[in-house]
Amino acid sequence: MTDYKNLHRHFPADFVWGVATSSFQIEGAAFEDGKGESIWDRFCRAPGAIADMSNGDVACDHVHRLESDLDLIASLGVNAYRFSVSWPRVQARGFGSWNEKGLGFYDRLVDGLLTRGVQPYLTLNHWDLPQALQDVGGWAARDTVHHFVDYARGIQKRLGDRLAAITTHNEPWVIAELGHETGTFAPGLKNRKTAIQVAHHLLLSHGLSLEALRADGCQAKLGIVLNLSSTMPATESSADVAKAHMDDAKTRRWYTDPLFSGNYPQEVLSELGSDAPIIEAGDMGHIQTPMDYLGVNYYTRYVSSAGEPFDAKALGLPVNDMGWEIYPQGLTDLLVRLHHEYELPPVLITENGGAFKDLLVDGKVHDAERTDYIRTHIAAAGAALAQGVPLAGYMAWSLMDNFEWSSGYTKRFGIVHVDYATLGRTLKDSAIWYRCFLADCRAAQLGMVGD
Ligand code: GCO
């Protein structure tokens, strides 16, 4: 039984504690001040693409509420905030001239965090590619790799001296697979060969950016964020075990093997056959450029079955509002497994959280399930740390309710509630719990609580 009262004691004083968001999901101001169209602006207009037919035009109106949102972040007591830059806001077409008004917004964001004692963790690509680049092939085109490196260099030049970290890409698997094979996310393409090439270009642009940023003298730590699950077979049958091995190779090792070992899993390349990516000489070496940290987004485990798909809900297992199983042990399993397989740099849990239905009563927002989710996953992170995983931080997803991609505004992941009619923000019970937990962490650091 975990002693939640003393949970903070499992973490070192310099542990990074944060909350996370992304540009398209919260910013709004979609067509203001010279911002260009992104692939998500376009995709939201496709009939049937978004569950509630919504878009990111207003979202949480974060651009217009920057100062009060910065106060909100600081009020939680976090020491880090993870956000992303909207590439089309700073470079409308993804190349060529820079948009000073867009850059100015991120200047104010970064300075506002630092003034409040919060470290900025910037992500360059959280999916909102400029539509103008999509029009000439998007991530499937090798030219986009070079445009991304130029974009990374421009952001570093402008903001790098004030950033704790720069993440190249958020969840390349999602961009490649959901954006280009199943087509459920922008840009909505449905072609496996394209998806595989996109994955390679994302990894290549990551590696080339790291090299370029370091050559430019970048002081911020550099890394990538992957969405990873602990994959396990539904039963011990050889068919399920084989399926679990392949699922893990396609979704996790397709990214971690090249980043840490410089090659793609051979069994996946064999299965892909003529859909395998075009890899030019030298690409794998660039991809393997050492990182300062690995970001891991963890939400649930993945159970592989060679027969009927594993259905956690039907089996009576706890699930969240997305239907994802709640399985904190999977976070420990995943981190320990990565630690055994690779020589890892420091690892940050860059996203963890859940969509749940909130209970609004008299101006309070009760979200016992989310509070429990976050608490048990922080405990699972502590267990990984105790097993030697070089874990350096944890960030809750998300600071506030926001645009949940193809689910629109129907799913709420925030620890802060957003009333979409008034755009008012209210701390949920989970945010209040997190704030108390972080206060315990700080008090322990200052030696204010005894053993
Ligand atoms: C993600 C995402 C978030 C989602 C979250 C919940 O990186 O998948 O970064 O944008 O909102 O994962 O689905």
PDB file of N, CA and C in Angstrom, residues 243-283:
ATOM      1  N   LYS A 243       2.682 -11.470 -31.238  1.00  0.00           N
ATOM      2  CA  LYS A 243       1.981 -10.225 -31.594  1.00  0.00           C
ATOM      3  C   LYS A 243       2.506  -9.078 -30.729  1.00  0.00           C
ATOM      4  N   ALA A 244       2.683  -9.336 -29.435  1.00  0.00           N
ATOM      5  CA  ALA A 244       3.175  -8.288 -28.534  1.00  0.00           C
ATOM      6  C   ALA A 244       4.572  -7.838 -28.950  1.00  0.00           C
ATOM      7  N   HIS A 245       5.388  -8.802 -29.362  1.00  0.00           N
ATOM      8  CA  HIS A 245       6.749  -8.438 -29.794  1.00  0.00           C
ATOM      9  C   HIS A 245       6.685  -7.501 -30.994  1.00  0.00           C
ATOM     10  N   MET A 246       5.833  -7.826 -31.977  1.00  0.00           N
ATOM     11  CA  MET A 246       5.747  -6.990 -33.182  1.00  0.00           C
ATOM     12  C   MET A 246       5.105  -5.633 -32.879  1.00  0.00           C
ATOM     13  N   ASP A 247       4.072  -5.626 -32.057  1.00  0.00           N
ATOM     14  CA  ASP A 247       3.427  -4.344 -31.718  1.00  0.00           C
ATOM     15  C   ASP A 247       4.436  -3.419 -31.033  1.00  0.00           C
ATOM     16  N   ASP A 248       5.221  -3.983 -30.130  1.00  0.00           N
ATOM     17  CA  ASP A 248       6.228  -3.195 -29.425  1.00  0.00           C
ATOM     18  C   ASP A 248       7.294  -2.694 -30.397  1.00  0.00           C
ATOM     19  N   ALA A 249       7.680  -3.541 -31.336  1.00  0.00           N
ATOM     20  CA  ALA A 249       8.709  -3.152 -32.315  1.00  0.00           C
ATOM     21  C   ALA A 249       8.205  -2.020 -33.213  1.00  0.00           C
ATOM     22  N   LYS A 250       6.924  -2.089 -33.599  1.00  0.00           N
ATOM     23  CA  LYS A 250       6.385  -1.078 -34.530  1.00  0.00           C
ATOM     24  C   LYS A 250       6.122   0.261 -33.852  1.00  0.00           C
ATOM     25  N   THR A 251       5.654   0.224 -32.623  1.00  0.00           N
ATOM     26  CA  THR A 251       5.230   1.477 -31.995  1.00  0.00           C
ATOM     27  C   THR A 251       6.306   2.110 -31.119  1.00  0.00           C
ATOM     28  N   ARG A 252       7.138   1.290 -30.484  1.00  0.00           N
ATOM     29  CA  ARG A 252       8.140   1.834 -29.567  1.00  0.00           C
ATOM     30  C   ARG A 252       9.542   1.732 -30.152  1.00  0.00           C
ATOM     31  N   ARG A 253       9.989   0.492 -30.466  1.00  0.00           N
ATOM     32  CA  ARG A 253      11.382   0.327 -30.905  1.00  0.00           C
ATOM     33  C   ARG A 253      11.646   0.954 -32.256  1.00  0.00           C
ATOM     34  N   TRP A 254      10.605   1.175 -33.077  1.00  0.00           N
ATOM     35  CA  TRP A 254      10.811   1.868 -34.358  1.00  0.00           C
ATOM     36  C   TRP A 254      11.424   3.256 -34.104  1.00  0.00           C
ATOM     37  N   TYR A 255      11.168   3.795 -32.936  1.00  0.00           N
ATOM     38  CA  TYR A 255      11.701   5.116 -32.569  1.00  0.00           C
ATOM     39  C   TYR A 255      12.922   4.996 -31.647  1.00  0.00           C
ATOM     40  N   THR A 256      12.832   4.165 -30.616  1.00  0.00           N
ATOM     41  CA  THR A 256      13.936   4.117 -29.653  1.00  0.00           C
ATOM     42  C   THR A 256      15.175   3.419 -30.219  1.00  0.00           C
ATOM     43  N   ASP A 257      15.004   2.407 -31.047  1.00  0.00           N
ATOM     44  CA  ASP A 257      16.195   1.737 -31.608  1.00  0.00           C
ATOM     45  C   ASP A 257      17.027   2.704 -32.455  1.00  0.00           C
ATOM     46  N   PRO A 258      16.453   3.412 -33.419  1.00  0.00           N
ATOM     47  CA  PRO A 258      17.287   4.351 -34.189  1.00  0.00           C
ATOM     48  C   PRO A 258      17.889   5.459 -33.320  1.00  0.00           C
ATOM     49  N   LEU A 259      17.121   5.960 -32.363  1.00  0.00           N
ATOM     50  CA  LEU A 259      17.632   7.064 -31.539  1.00  0.00           C
ATOM     51  C   LEU A 259      18.805   6.613 -30.672  1.00  0.00           C
ATOM     52  N   PHE A 260      18.725   5.381 -30.160  1.00  0.00           N
ATOM     53  CA  PHE A 260      19.762   4.931 -29.226  1.00  0.00           C
ATOM     54  C   PHE A 260      20.723   3.903 -29.816  1.00  0.00           C
ATOM     55  N   SER A 261      20.302   3.216 -30.872  1.00  0.00           N
ATOM     56  CA  SER A 261      21.186   2.181 -31.427  1.00  0.00           C
ATOM     57  C   SER A 261      21.494   2.394 -32.904  1.00  0.00           C
ATOM     58  N   GLY A 262      20.862   3.379 -33.531  1.00  0.00           N
ATOM     59  CA  GLY A 262      21.212   3.709 -34.911  1.00  0.00           C
ATOM     60  C   GLY A 262      20.657   2.784 -35.973  1.00  0.00           C
ATOM     61  N   ASN A 263      19.645   1.978 -35.641  1.00  0.00           N
ATOM     62  CA  ASN A 263      19.034   1.175 -36.701  1.00  0.00           C
ATOM     63  C   ASN A 263      17.557   0.906 -36.425  1.00  0.00           C
ATOM     64  N   TYR A 264      16.813   0.632 -37.492  1.00  0.00           N
ATOM     65  CA  TYR A 264      15.394   0.279 -37.346  1.00  0.00           C
ATOM     66  C   TYR A 264      15.290  -1.207 -37.035  1.00  0.00           C
ATOM     67  N   PRO A 265      14.268  -1.617 -36.280  1.00  0.00           N
ATOM     68  CA  PRO A 265      14.115  -3.048 -35.982  1.00  0.00           C
ATOM     69  C   PRO A 265      13.969  -3.849 -37.284  1.00  0.00           C
ATOM     70  N   GLN A 266      14.832  -4.848 -37.440  1.00  0.00           N
ATOM     71  CA  GLN A 266      14.878  -5.619 -38.679  1.00  0.00           C
ATOM     72  C   GLN A 266      13.546  -6.313 -38.966  1.00  0.00           C
ATOM     73  N   GLU A 267      12.887  -6.810 -37.921  1.00  0.00           N
ATOM     74  CA  GLU A 267      11.637  -7.547 -38.157  1.00  0.00           C
ATOM     75  C   GLU A 267      10.551  -6.627 -38.727  1.00  0.00           C
ATOM     76  N   VAL A 268      10.609  -5.339 -38.373  1.00  0.00           N
ATOM     77  CA  VAL A 268       9.617  -4.403 -38.925  1.00  0.00           C
ATOM     78  C   VAL A 268       9.979  -4.076 -40.377  1.00  0.00           C
ATOM     79  N   LEU A 269      11.264  -3.851 -40.634  1.00  0.00           N
ATOM     80  CA  LEU A 269      11.691  -3.573 -42.019  1.00  0.00           C
ATOM     81  C   LEU A 269      11.283  -4.731 -42.928  1.00  0.00           C
ATOM     82  N   SER A 270      11.462  -5.969 -42.446  1.00  0.00           N
ATOM     83  CA  SER A 270      11.102  -7.136 -43.269  1.00  0.00           C
ATOM     84  C   SER A 270       9.610  -7.151 -43.550  1.00  0.00           C
ATOM     85  N   GLU A 271       8.816  -6.853 -42.529  1.00  0.00           N
ATOM     86  CA  GLU A 271       7.370  -6.868 -42.738  1.00  0.00           C
ATOM     87  C   GLU A 271       6.933  -5.757 -43.684  1.00  0.00           C
ATOM     88  N   LEU A 272       7.621  -4.628 -43.628  1.00  0.00           N
ATOM     89  CA  LEU A 272       7.244  -3.495 -44.477  1.00  0.00           C
ATOM     90  C   LEU A 272       7.523  -3.772 -45.949  1.00  0.00           C
ATOM     91  N   GLY A 273       8.558  -4.565 -46.226  1.00  0.00           N
ATOM     92  CA  GLY A 273       8.885  -4.863 -47.623  1.00  0.00           C
ATOM     93  C   GLY A 273       9.099  -3.593 -48.418  1.00  0.00           C
ATOM     94  N   SER A 274       8.342  -3.423 -49.504  1.00  0.00           N
ATOM     95  CA  SER A 274       8.555  -2.253 -50.370  1.00  0.00           C
ATOM     96  C   SER A 274       8.032  -0.954 -49.741  1.00  0.00           C
ATOM     97  N   ASP A 275       7.354  -1.048 -48.618  1.00  0.00           N
ATOM     98  CA  ASP A 275       6.926   0.175 -47.920  1.00  0.00           C
ATOM     99  C   ASP A 275       8.018   0.709 -46.988  1.00  0.00           C
ATOM    100  N   ALA A 276       9.149   0.030 -46.907  1.00  0.00           N
ATOM    101  CA  ALA A 276      10.246   0.501 -46.036  1.00  0.00           C
ATOM    102  C   ALA A 276      10.678   1.891 -46.481  1.00  0.00           C
ATOM    103  N   PRO A 277      11.182   2.702 -45.559  1.00  0.00           N
ATOM    104  CA  PRO A 277      11.509   4.082 -45.924  1.00  0.00           C
ATOM    105  C   PRO A 277      12.759   4.184 -46.801  1.00  0.00           C
ATOM    106  N   ILE A 278      12.821   5.264 -47.545  1.00  0.00           N
ATOM    107  CA  ILE A 278      14.054   5.587 -48.287  1.00  0.00           C
ATOM    108  C   ILE A 278      14.998   6.224 -47.274  1.00  0.00           C
ATOM    109  N   ILE A 279      16.145   5.598 -47.085  1.00  0.00           N
ATOM    110  CA  ILE A 279      17.126   6.078 -46.104  1.00  0.00           C
ATOM    111  C   ILE A 279      18.390   6.439 -46.873  1.00  0.00           C
ATOM    112  N   GLU A 280      18.791   7.685 -46.804  1.00  0.00           N
ATOM    113  CA  GLU A 280      20.004   8.080 -47.523  1.00  0.00           C
ATOM    114  C   GLU A 280      21.234   7.843 -46.658  1.00  0.00           C
ATOM    115  N   ALA A 281      22.385   7.735 -47.311  1.00  0.00           N
ATOM    116  CA  ALA A 281      23.637   7.486 -46.586  1.00  0.00           C
ATOM    117  C   ALA A 281      23.832   8.558 -45.517  1.00  0.00           C
ATOM    118  N   GLY A 282      24.163   8.139 -44.338  1.00  0.00           N
ATOM    119  CA  GLY A 282      24.434   9.084 -43.249  1.00  0.00           C
ATOM    120  C   GLY A 282      23.229   9.377 -42.372  1.00  0.00           C
ATOM    121  N   ASP A 283      22.021   9.082 -42.857  1.00  0.00           N
ATOM    122  CA  ASP A 283      20.800   9.420 -42.089  1.00  0.00           C
ATOM    123  C   ASP A 283      20.820   8.816 -40.683  1.00  0.00           C
TER     124      ASP A 283
END
